[in-house]
């Protein structure tokens, strides 16, 4: 069952009202989307001619919370928020939103990269449907 999408505008309002907001000089948002091109083709160049028609998506909330906590330990990171969809998703559906706020660009970019990678490799199950 797909979840209701968050409002990034509302997320940013919340983030800017956070007690640590005065420390933040940059926010970055990641929006992962179900794509038609299979992961094997994009990541490894393997093309079996198939196209993705959808995805079964699930996540472990405890692992996600741990990944968020680990991200907060990174230099200059003061705000993190994550939303993950679940269930049977279609091409074009949102898989995840991640918002990271921190002091300077290199810290925020590194933290966003770290957190999205950690979620994708350790916290979720994605089954491409063809």
Short mmCIF file of C-alpha atoms in Angstrom, two decimals:
data_model
loop_
_atom_site.label_atom_id
_atom_site.label_comp_id
_atom_site.label_asym_id
_atom_site.label_seq_id
_atom_site.Cartn_x
_atom_site.Cartn_y
_atom_site.Cartn_z
CA UNK A 1 0.00 0.00 0.00
CA UNK A 2 1.56 3.27 -1.13
CA UNK A 3 1.91 6.02 1.44
CA UNK A 4 0.80 9.63 1.20
CA UNK A 5 3.64 11.76 -0.17
CA UNK A 6 5.25 14.32 2.13
CA UNK A 7 5.41 18.01 1.29
CA UNK A 8 8.99 19.15 0.84
CA UNK A 9 7.81 22.73 1.44
CA UNK A 10 6.45 21.65 4.83
CA UNK A 11 9.61 19.69 5.59
CA UNK A 12 11.72 22.79 4.92
CA UNK A 13 9.45 24.95 7.10
CA UNK A 14 9.83 22.42 9.93
CA UNK A 15 13.60 22.25 9.41
CA UNK A 16 13.97 26.03 9.47
CA UNK A 17 11.94 26.16 12.71
CA UNK A 18 14.17 23.53 14.37
CA UNK A 19 16.28 24.72 17.33
CA UNK A 20 19.46 23.90 15.36
CA UNK A 21 18.37 25.83 12.26
CA UNK A 22 20.71 28.74 12.99
CA UNK A 23 23.65 26.34 12.42
CA UNK A 24 22.39 25.27 8.98
CA UNK A 25 23.72 26.95 5.83
CA UNK A 26 22.43 24.39 3.32
CA UNK A 27 19.70 21.82 2.83
CA UNK A 28 19.77 19.07 0.21
CA UNK A 29 16.82 16.89 -0.82
CA UNK A 30 17.00 13.49 -2.48
CA UNK A 31 13.90 12.10 -4.23
CA UNK A 32 14.30 8.50 -5.37
CA UNK A 33 11.83 7.37 -8.05
CA UNK A 34 10.99 4.00 -9.61
CA UNK A 35 12.58 4.01 -13.08
CA UNK A 36 11.82 1.84 -16.08
CA UNK A 37 15.45 0.94 -16.69
CA UNK A 38 16.58 -2.12 -14.65
CA UNK A 39 19.23 -1.56 -11.97
CA UNK A 40 21.55 -4.12 -13.61
CA UNK A 41 21.57 -2.10 -16.85
CA UNK A 42 22.25 1.23 -15.12
CA UNK A 43 24.80 -0.01 -12.57
CA UNK A 44 26.57 -2.89 -14.36
CA UNK A 45 25.75 -2.30 -18.03
CA UNK A 46 23.92 -5.65 -18.24
CA UNK A 47 21.08 -5.43 -20.75
CA UNK A 48 18.71 -8.38 -21.08
CA UNK A 49 16.21 -6.28 -23.01
CA UNK A 50 13.72 -6.15 -20.14
CA UNK A 51 12.04 -3.10 -18.66
CA UNK A 52 10.87 -2.54 -15.11
CA UNK A 53 7.08 -2.34 -14.76
CA UNK A 54 7.04 -1.79 -11.02
CA UNK A 55 8.73 -2.56 -7.73
CA UNK A 56 7.96 -4.28 -4.46
CA UNK A 57 9.48 -2.08 -1.78
CA UNK A 58 9.88 -2.58 1.97
CA UNK A 59 12.15 -1.25 4.69
CA UNK A 60 13.33 -1.95 8.22
CA UNK A 61 12.40 1.11 10.32
CA UNK A 62 14.90 0.25 13.09
CA UNK A 63 17.76 0.15 10.58
CA UNK A 64 16.61 3.42 9.01
CA UNK A 65 16.53 5.10 12.43
CA UNK A 66 20.06 3.80 13.11
CA UNK A 67 21.27 5.18 9.75
CA UNK A 68 19.74 8.57 10.58
CA UNK A 69 21.42 8.55 14.01
CA UNK A 70 24.76 7.72 12.37
CA UNK A 71 24.30 10.60 9.90
CA UNK A 72 23.75 13.04 12.77
CA UNK A 73 27.24 12.10 14.04
CA UNK A 74 28.85 13.40 10.85
CA UNK A 75 30.65 16.76 10.88
CA UNK A 76 28.36 19.76 10.51
CA UNK A 77 25.04 17.87 10.22
CA UNK A 78 22.15 19.37 12.20
CA UNK A 79 18.96 18.16 10.52
CA UNK A 80 17.90 14.88 8.91
CA UNK A 81 14.48 13.67 7.80
CA UNK A 82 13.58 10.54 5.82
CA UNK A 83 10.35 9.27 4.27
CA UNK A 84 10.13 5.85 2.61
CA UNK A 85 7.27 4.47 0.58
CA UNK A 86 6.24 0.82 0.79
CA UNK A 87 4.35 -1.87 -1.05
CA UNK A 88 3.80 -2.28 -4.78
CA UNK A 89 5.09 0.79 -6.62
CA UNK A 90 4.75 1.74 -10.28
CA UNK A 91 7.25 3.37 -12.63
CA UNK A 92 7.36 7.05 -11.71
CA UNK A 93 6.28 6.51 -8.09
CA UNK A 94 8.35 8.07 -5.34
CA UNK A 95 10.47 5.58 -3.41
CA UNK A 96 12.04 7.92 -0.88
CA UNK A 97 12.64 11.47 0.20
CA UNK A 98 15.69 12.42 2.25
CA UNK A 99 16.40 15.90 3.61
CA UNK A 100 19.78 16.76 5.13
CA UNK A 101 20.73 20.13 6.61
CA UNK A 102 24.19 21.15 7.65
CA UNK A 103 26.71 23.91 7.98
CA UNK A 104 28.60 23.80 4.66
CA UNK A 105 28.15 22.22 1.25
CA UNK A 106 30.84 19.49 1.50
CA UNK A 107 29.42 18.23 4.81
CA UNK A 108 25.84 18.17 3.53
CA UNK A 109 26.75 16.48 0.24
CA UNK A 110 28.80 13.82 2.04
CA UNK A 111 26.01 13.19 4.56
CA UNK A 112 23.31 12.91 1.90
CA UNK A 113 25.47 10.51 -0.12
CA UNK A 114 26.24 8.46 2.99
CA UNK A 115 22.64 8.24 4.19
CA UNK A 116 21.05 7.39 0.83
CA UNK A 117 23.69 4.72 0.20
CA UNK A 118 23.21 3.25 3.67
CA UNK A 119 19.43 3.15 3.25
CA UNK A 120 19.68 1.58 -0.21
CA UNK A 121 22.23 -1.07 0.79
CA UNK A 122 21.29 -1.91 4.40
CA UNK A 123 17.73 -0.85 5.18
CA UNK A 124 15.46 -1.63 2.24
CA UNK A 125 14.31 -4.50 0.04
CA UNK A 126 13.63 -3.63 -3.59
CA UNK A 127 12.33 -6.24 -5.99
CA UNK A 128 12.07 -5.02 -9.58
CA UNK A 129 9.05 -6.35 -11.44
CA UNK A 130 9.43 -6.96 -15.17
#
